[in-house]
Structures are given as structure tokens and as C-alpha cells.
PDB file of C-alpha atoms in Angstrom:
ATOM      1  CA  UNK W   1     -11.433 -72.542  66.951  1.00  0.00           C
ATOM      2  CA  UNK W   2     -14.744 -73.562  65.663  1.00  0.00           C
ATOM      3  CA  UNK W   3     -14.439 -77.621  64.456  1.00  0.00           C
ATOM      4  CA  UNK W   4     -17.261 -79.646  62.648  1.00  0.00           C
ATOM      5  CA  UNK W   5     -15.979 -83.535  62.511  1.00  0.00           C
ATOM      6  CA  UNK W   6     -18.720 -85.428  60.693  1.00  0.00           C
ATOM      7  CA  UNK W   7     -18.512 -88.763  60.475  1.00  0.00           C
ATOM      8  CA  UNK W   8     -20.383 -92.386  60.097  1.00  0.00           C
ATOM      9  CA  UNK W   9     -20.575 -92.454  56.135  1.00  0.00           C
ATOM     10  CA  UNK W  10     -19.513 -95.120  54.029  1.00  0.00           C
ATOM     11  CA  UNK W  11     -21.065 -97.655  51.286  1.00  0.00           C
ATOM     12  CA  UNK W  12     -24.874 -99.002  51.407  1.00  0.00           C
ATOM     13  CA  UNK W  13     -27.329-101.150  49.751  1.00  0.00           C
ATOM     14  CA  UNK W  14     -30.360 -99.825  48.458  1.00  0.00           C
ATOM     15  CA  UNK W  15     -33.126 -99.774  51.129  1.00  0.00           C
ATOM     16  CA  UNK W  16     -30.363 -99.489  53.360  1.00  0.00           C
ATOM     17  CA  UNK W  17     -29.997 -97.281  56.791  1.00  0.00           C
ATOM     18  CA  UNK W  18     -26.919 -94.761  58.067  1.00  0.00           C
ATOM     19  CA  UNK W  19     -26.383 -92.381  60.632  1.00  0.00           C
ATOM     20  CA  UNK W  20     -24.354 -89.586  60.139  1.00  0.00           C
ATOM     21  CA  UNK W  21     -22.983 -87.849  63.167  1.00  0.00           C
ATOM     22  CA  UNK W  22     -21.535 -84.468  63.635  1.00  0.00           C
ATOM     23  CA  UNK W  23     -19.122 -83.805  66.453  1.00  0.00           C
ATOM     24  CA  UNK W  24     -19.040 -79.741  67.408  1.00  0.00           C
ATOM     25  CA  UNK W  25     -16.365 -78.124  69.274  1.00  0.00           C
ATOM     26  CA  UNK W  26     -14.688 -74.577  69.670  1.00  0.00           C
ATOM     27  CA  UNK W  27     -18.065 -73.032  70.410  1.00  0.00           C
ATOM     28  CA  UNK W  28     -21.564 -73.176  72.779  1.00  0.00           C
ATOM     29  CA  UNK W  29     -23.057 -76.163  70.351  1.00  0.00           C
ATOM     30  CA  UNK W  30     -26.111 -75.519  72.811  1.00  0.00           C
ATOM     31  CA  UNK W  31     -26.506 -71.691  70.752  1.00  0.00           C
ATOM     32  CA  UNK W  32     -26.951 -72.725  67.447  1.00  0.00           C
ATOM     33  CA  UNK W  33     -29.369 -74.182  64.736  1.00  0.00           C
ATOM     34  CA  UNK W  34     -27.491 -76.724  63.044  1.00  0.00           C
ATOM     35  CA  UNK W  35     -28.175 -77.802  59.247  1.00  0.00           C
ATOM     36  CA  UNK W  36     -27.035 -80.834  57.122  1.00  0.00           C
ATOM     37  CA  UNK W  37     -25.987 -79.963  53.337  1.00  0.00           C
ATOM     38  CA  UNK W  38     -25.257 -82.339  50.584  1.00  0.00           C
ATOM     39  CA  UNK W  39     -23.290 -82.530  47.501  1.00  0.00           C
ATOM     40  CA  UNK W  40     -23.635 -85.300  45.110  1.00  0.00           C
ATOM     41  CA  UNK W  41     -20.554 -86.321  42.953  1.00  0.00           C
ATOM     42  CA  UNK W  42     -19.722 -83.203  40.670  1.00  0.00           C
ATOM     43  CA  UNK W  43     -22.882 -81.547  41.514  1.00  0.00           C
ATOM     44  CA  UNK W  44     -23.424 -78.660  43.393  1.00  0.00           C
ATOM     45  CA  UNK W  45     -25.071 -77.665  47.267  1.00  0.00           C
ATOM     46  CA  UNK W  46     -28.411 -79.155  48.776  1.00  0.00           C
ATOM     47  CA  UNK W  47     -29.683 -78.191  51.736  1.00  0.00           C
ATOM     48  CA  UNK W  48     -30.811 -81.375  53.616  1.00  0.00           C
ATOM     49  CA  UNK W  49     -31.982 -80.757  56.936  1.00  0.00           C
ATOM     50  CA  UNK W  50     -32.615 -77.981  59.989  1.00  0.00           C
ATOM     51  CA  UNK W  51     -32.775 -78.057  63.769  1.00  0.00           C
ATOM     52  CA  UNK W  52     -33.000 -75.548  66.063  1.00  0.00           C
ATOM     53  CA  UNK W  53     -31.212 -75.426  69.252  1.00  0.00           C
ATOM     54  CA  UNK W  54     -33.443 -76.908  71.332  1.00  0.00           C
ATOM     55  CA  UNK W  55     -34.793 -79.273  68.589  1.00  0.00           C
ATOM     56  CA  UNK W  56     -38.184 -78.007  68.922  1.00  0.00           C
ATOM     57  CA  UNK W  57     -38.121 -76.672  65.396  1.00  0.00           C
ATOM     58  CA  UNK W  58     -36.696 -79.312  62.193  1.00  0.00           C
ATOM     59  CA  UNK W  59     -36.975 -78.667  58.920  1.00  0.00           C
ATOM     60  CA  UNK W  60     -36.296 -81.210  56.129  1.00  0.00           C
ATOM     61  CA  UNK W  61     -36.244 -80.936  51.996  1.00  0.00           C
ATOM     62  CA  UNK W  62     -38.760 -82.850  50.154  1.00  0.00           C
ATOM     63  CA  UNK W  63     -36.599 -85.051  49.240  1.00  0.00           C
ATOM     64  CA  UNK W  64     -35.411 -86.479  52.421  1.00  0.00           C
ATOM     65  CA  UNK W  65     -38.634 -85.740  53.897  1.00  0.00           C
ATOM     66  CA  UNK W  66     -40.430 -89.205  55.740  1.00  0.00           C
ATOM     67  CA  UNK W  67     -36.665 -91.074  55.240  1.00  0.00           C
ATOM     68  CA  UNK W  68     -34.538 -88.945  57.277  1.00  0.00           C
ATOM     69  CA  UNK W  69     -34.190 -87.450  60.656  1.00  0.00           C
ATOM     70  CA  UNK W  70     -32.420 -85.181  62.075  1.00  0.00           C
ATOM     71  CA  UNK W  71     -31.297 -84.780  65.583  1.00  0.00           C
ATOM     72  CA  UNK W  72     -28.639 -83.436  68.175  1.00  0.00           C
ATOM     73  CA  UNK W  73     -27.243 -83.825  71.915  1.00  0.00           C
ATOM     74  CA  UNK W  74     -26.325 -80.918  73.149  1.00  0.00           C
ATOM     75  CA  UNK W  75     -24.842 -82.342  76.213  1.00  0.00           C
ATOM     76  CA  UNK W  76     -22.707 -84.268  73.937  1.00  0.00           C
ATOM     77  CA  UNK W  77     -21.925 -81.389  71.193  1.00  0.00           C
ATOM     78  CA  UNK W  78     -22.981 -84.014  68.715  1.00  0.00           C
ATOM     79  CA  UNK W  79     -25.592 -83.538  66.049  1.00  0.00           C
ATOM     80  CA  UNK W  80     -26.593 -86.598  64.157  1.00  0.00           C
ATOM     81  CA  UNK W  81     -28.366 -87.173  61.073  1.00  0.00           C
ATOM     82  CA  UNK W  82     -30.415 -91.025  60.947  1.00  0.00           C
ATOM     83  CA  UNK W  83     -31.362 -91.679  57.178  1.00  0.00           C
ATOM     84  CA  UNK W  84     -33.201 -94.544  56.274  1.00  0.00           C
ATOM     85  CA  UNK W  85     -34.592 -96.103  53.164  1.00  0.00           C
ATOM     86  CA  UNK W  86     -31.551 -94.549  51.073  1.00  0.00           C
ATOM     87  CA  UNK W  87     -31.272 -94.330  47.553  1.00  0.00           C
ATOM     88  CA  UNK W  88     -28.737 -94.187  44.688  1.00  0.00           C
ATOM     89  CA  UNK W  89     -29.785 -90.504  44.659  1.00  0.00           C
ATOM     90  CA  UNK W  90     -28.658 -90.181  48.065  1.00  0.00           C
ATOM     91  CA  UNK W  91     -24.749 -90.567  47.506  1.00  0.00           C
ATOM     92  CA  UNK W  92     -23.470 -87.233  48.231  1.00  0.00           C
ATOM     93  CA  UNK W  93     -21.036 -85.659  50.497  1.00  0.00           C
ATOM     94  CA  UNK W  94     -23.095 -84.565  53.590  1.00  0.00           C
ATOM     95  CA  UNK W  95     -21.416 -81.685  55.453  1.00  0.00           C
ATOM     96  CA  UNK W  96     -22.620 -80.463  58.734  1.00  0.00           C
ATOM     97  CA  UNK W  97     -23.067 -76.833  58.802  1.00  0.00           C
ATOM     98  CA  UNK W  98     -23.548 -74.066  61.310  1.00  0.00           C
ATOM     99  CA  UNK W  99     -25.935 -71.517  61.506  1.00  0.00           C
ATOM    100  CA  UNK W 100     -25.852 -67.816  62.531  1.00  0.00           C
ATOM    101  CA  UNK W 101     -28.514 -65.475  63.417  1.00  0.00           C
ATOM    102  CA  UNK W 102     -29.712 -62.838  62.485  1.00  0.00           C
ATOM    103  CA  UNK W 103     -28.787 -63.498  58.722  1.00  0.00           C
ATOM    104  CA  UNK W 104     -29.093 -67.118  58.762  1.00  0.00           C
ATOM    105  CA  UNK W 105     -25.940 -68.132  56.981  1.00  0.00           C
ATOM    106  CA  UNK W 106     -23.554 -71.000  57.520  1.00  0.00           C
ATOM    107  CA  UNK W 107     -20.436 -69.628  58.776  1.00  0.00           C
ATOM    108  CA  UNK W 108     -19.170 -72.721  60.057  1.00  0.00           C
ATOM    109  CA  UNK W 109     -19.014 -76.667  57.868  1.00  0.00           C
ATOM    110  CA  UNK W 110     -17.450 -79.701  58.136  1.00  0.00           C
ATOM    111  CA  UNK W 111     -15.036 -81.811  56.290  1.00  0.00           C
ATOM    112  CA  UNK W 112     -17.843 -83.801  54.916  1.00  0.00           C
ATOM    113  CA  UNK W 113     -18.285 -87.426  55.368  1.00  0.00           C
ATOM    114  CA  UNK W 114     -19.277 -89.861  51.854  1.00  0.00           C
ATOM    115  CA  UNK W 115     -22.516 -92.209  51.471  1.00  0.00           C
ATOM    116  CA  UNK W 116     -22.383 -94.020  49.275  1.00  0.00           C
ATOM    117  CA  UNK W 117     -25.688 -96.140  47.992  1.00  0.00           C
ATOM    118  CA  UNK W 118     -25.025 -99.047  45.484  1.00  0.00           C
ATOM    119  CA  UNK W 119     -25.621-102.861  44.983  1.00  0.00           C
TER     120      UNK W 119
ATOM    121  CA  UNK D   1     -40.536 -73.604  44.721  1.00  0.00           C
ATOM    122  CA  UNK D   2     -37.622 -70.468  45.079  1.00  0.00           C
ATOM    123  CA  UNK D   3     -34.635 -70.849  42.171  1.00  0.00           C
ATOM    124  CA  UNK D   4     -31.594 -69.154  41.983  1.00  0.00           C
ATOM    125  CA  UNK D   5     -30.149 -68.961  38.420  1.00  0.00           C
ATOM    126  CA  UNK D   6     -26.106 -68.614  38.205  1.00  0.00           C
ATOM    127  CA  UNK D   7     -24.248 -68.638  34.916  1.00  0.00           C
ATOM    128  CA  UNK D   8     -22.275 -72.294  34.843  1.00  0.00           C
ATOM    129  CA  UNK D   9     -18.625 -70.664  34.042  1.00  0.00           C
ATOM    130  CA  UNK D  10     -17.071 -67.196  34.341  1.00  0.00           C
ATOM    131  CA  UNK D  11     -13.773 -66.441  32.842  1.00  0.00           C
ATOM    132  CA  UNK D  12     -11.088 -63.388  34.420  1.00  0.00           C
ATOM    133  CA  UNK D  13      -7.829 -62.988  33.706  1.00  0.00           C
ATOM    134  CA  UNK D  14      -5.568 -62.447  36.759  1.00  0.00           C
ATOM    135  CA  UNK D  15      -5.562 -59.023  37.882  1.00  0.00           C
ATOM    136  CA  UNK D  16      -8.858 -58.194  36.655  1.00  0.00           C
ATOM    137  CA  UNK D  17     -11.938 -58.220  38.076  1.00  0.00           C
ATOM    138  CA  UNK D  18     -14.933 -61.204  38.043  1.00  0.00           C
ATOM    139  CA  UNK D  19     -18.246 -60.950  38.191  1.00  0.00           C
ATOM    140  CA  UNK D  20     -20.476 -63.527  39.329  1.00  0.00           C
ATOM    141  CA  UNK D  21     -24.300 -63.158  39.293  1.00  0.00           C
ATOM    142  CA  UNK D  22     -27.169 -64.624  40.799  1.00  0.00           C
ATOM    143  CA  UNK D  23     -30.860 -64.526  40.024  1.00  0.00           C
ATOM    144  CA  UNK D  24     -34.487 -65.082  41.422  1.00  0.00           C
ATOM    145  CA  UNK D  25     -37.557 -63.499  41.636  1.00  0.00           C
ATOM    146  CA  UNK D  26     -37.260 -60.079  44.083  1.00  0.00           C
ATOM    147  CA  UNK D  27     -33.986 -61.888  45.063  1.00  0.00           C
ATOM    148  CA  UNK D  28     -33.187 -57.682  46.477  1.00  0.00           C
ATOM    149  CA  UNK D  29     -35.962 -58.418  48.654  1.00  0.00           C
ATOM    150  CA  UNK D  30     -33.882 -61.501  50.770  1.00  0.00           C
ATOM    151  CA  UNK D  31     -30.519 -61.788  52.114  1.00  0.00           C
ATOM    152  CA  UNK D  32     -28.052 -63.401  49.966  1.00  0.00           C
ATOM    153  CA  UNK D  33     -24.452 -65.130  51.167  1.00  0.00           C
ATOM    154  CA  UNK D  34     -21.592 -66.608  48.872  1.00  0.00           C
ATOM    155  CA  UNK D  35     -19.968 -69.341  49.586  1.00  0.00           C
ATOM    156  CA  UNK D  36     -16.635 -70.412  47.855  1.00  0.00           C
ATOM    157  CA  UNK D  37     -15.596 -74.066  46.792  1.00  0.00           C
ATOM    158  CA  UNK D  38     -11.872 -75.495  45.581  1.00  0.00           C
ATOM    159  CA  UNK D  39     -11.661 -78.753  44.620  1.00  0.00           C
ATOM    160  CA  UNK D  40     -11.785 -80.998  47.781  1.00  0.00           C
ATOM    161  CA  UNK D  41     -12.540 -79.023  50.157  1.00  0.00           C
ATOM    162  CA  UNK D  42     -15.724 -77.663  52.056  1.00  0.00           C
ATOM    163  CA  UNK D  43     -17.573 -74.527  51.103  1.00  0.00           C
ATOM    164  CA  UNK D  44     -16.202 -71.425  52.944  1.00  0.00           C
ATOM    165  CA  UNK D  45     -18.140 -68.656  53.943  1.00  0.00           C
ATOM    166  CA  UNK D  46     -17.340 -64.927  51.321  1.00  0.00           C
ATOM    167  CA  UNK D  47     -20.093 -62.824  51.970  1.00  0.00           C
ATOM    168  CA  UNK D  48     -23.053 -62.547  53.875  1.00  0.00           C
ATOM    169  CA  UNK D  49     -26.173 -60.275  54.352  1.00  0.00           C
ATOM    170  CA  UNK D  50     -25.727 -59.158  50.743  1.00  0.00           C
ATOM    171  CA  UNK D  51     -22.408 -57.434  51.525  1.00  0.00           C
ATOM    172  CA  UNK D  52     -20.469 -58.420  54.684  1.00  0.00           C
ATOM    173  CA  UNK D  53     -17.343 -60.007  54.744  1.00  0.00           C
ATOM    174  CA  UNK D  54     -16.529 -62.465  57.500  1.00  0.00           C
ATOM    175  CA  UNK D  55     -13.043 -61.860  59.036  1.00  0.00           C
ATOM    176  CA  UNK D  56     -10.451 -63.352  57.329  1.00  0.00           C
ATOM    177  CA  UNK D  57     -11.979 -63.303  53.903  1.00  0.00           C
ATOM    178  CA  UNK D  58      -9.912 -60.847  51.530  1.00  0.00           C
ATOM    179  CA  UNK D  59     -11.343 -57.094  50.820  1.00  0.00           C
ATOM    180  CA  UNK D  60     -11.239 -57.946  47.078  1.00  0.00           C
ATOM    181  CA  UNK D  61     -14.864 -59.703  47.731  1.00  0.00           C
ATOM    182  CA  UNK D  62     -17.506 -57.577  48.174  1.00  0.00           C
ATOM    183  CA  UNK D  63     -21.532 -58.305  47.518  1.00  0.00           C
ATOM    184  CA  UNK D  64     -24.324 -56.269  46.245  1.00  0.00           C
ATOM    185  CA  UNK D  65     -28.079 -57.118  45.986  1.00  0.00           C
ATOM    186  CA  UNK D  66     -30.810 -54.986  44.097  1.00  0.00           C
ATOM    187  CA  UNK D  67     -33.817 -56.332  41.988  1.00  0.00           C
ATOM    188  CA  UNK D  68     -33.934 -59.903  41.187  1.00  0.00           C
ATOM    189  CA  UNK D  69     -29.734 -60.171  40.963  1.00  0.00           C
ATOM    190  CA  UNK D  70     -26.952 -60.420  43.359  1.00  0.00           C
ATOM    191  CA  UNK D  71     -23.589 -59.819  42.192  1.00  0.00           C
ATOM    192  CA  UNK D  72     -20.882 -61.492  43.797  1.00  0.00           C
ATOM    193  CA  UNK D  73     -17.608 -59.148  42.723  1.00  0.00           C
ATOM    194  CA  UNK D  74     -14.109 -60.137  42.718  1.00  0.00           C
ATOM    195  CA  UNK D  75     -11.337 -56.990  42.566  1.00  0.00           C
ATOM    196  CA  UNK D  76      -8.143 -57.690  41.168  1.00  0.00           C
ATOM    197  CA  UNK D  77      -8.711 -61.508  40.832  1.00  0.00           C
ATOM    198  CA  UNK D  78      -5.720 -63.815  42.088  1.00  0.00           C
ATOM    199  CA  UNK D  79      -5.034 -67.573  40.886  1.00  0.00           C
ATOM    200  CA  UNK D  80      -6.027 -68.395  44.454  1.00  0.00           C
ATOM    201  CA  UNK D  81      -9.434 -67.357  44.042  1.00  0.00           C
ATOM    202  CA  UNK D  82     -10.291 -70.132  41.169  1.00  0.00           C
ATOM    203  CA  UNK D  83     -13.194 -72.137  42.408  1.00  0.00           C
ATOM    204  CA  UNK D  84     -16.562 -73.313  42.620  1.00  0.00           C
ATOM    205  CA  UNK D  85     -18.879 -70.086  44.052  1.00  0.00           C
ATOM    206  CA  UNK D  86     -22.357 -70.482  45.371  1.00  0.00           C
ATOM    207  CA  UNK D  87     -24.830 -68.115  46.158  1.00  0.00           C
ATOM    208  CA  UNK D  88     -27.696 -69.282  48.903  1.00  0.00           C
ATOM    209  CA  UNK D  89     -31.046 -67.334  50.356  1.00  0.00           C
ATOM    210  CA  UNK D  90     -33.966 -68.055  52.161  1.00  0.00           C
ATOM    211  CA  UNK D  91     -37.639 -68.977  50.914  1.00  0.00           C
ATOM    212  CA  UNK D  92     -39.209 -68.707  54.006  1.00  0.00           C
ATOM    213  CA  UNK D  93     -37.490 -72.214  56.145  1.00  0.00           C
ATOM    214  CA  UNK D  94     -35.672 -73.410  53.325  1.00  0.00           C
ATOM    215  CA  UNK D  95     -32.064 -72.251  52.652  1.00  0.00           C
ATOM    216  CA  UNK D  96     -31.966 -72.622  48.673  1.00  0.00           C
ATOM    217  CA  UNK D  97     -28.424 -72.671  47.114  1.00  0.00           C
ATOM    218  CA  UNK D  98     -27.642 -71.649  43.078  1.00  0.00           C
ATOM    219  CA  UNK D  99     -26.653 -74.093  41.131  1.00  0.00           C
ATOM    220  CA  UNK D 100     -22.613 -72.621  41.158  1.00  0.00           C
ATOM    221  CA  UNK D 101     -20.106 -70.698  39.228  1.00  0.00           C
ATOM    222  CA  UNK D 102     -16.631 -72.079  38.325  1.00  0.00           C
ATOM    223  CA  UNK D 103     -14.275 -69.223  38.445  1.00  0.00           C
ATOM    224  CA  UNK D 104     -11.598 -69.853  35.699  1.00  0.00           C
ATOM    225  CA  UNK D 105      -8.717 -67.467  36.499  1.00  0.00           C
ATOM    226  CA  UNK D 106      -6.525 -67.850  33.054  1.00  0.00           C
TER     227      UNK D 106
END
């Protein structure tokens, strides 16, 4: 059975750092591109942040762009997601999500783990 | 930047059968998935590649894709099947999700 744990969320200051991590089992985590999605309170999906399977390739939205990286240990099943600089914008629910190809849908999320950025 | 338009709210009595759109610009011309959303939980995978079902997901769901719309359809709606419904494509690296339907099954 495919399991996504995320986990490392929690409150944060403005300015403040985090990192997210995303523990994969079930499946070859070495096979797949791996995204991060994120869902503010009573909002709907954003997609955060790409990586391909070797890493070589990362993608991020504007938004997140220069503050957050993305990254993943494939000997460890673990993807991880450092984000820096955060913002009251930035408290979401950020779910770990797997990719297939050909099609490039996420067949696969998380539970979801909470930021939360406030003084 | 690539927008996908969904109405906020569709309405289906139980039984019936819901329709739940999705728009952008030669949307026909990309892959579309749906995801599906209750309260609390993570999304869940309906349909992909316009019109496949993953295993496990109901036959009630089926997609379609032509023009600029997707149409996310519903048969013979259940009380189970109220929730949050997102449809998501590609604009070119960037996965781009609609802003979500509640399904109201009443």
C-alpha cells in the first residue's frame, strides 16, 4: 500500500524557517517525481513545488520561488521541503503528492501536515 | 499565466446526476484529472487523462474534455459523493488546479 506521512509543520514567526518532510513507503520512492501542494484555511489547491527523481529537474511557483526548496533522499524514501522567510500567506496545509507518468497526475497524497505563520 | 474557471457550488439531488465543469483556454488541447475533497481529508484521485478512472473509484464518475471545458460527470449521485471537486492540468511545468466545486447532494 502506497503511504505519504508528511510531517515537521507547526506554528512560526514571521521571517521564520520550517522543513517539511515527507516519508514514502509502499512503492520504489526512487521512480517517481514528487510534488508539494498547499491549501490555505478554506481555500482551495496550490501547487507548490516539483522534483524529479533524480532531483536534476525542480520546479517551484512564483510564489515560493527564492524562499523555498525542495529536495528528497531516495535512499531514505524521504522527500523534504526547507522553506524559509515564511509568511502569513504561507499557512496552509502542505500535502506531499505523487506523481505518475505519462499523464502527470497525482495519484498518490499525504495526510497533510499544518504551518502555521503568526506573531 | 493558465486559469481554470469552475463554478463555486453545484446542487443534485440524490439519484440524479451532477455536472461539474471546468474551463480554460483550448483546455481539449491538455489532459485534465479530478480530484475529490470531503471535509478533512486529502484530495483523492477521480479521473485522469480526461476520462480514466483509477481502480477503486466508482463507475458513476466518468470525464470528458472537448474545447475549452472539461466536464466532470457524476451518474446517479449518492450522499457519499458530497465534496469539494478539483479539476488540475498542465501549462507546460506547472500543474494548475481550479479553484473547486462543492457538490451539495440535497
Amino acid at each position: 500500500e502506497v503511504q505519504l506521512v508528511e510531517s515537521g509543520g507547526g506554528l512560526v514567526q514571521p521571517g521564520g524557517s520550517l522543513r517539511l518532510s515527507c516519508a514514502a513507503s509502499g512503492f520504489s520512492f526512487s521512480s517517481y517525481s514528487m510534488n508539494w501542494v498547499r491549501q490555505a484555511p478554506g481555500k482551495g489547491l496550490e501547487w507548490v513545488s516539483y522534483i524529479s527523481t533524480t532531483g536534476s529537474a525542480i520546479y517551484y511557483a512564483d510564489s515560493v520561488k527564492g524562499r523555498f526548496t525542495i529536495s528528497r533522499d531516495n535512499a531514505k524514501n524521504s522527500l523534504y521541503l526547507q522553506m524559509n522567510s515564511l509568511r502569513d500567506e504561507d499557512t496552509a496545509v502542505y500535502y506531499c503528492a505523487r506523481e505518475v507518468y505519462p499523464g502527470n497526475y497525482f495519484d498518490s497524497w499525504g495526510q497533510g501536515t499544518l504551518v502555521t505563520v503568526s506573531s | 499565466s493558465y486559469e481554470l474557471t469552475q463554478p463555486p457550488s453545484v446542487s443534485v439531488s440524490p439519484g440524479q446526476t451532477a455536472s461539474i465543469t471546468c474551463s480554460g483556454d483550448k483546455l481539449g488541447d491538455r489532459y485534465v484529472c479530478w480530484y475529490q475533497q470531503k471535509p478533512g481529508q486529502s484530495p483523492v484521485l477521480v479521473i485522469y487523462q480526461d476520462n480514466k478512472r483509477p481502480s477503486g473509484i466508482p463507475e458513476r464518475f466518468s470525464g470528458s474534455n472537448s474545447g475549452n471545458t472539461a466536464t466532470l460527470t457524476i451518474s446517479g449521485t449518492q450522499a457519499m459523493d458530497e465534496a469539494d471537486y478539483y479539476c488540475q492540468a498542465w501549462d507546460n511545468t506547472t500543474p494548475v488546479f481550479g479553484g473547486g466545486t462543492k457538490l451539495t447532494v440535497l
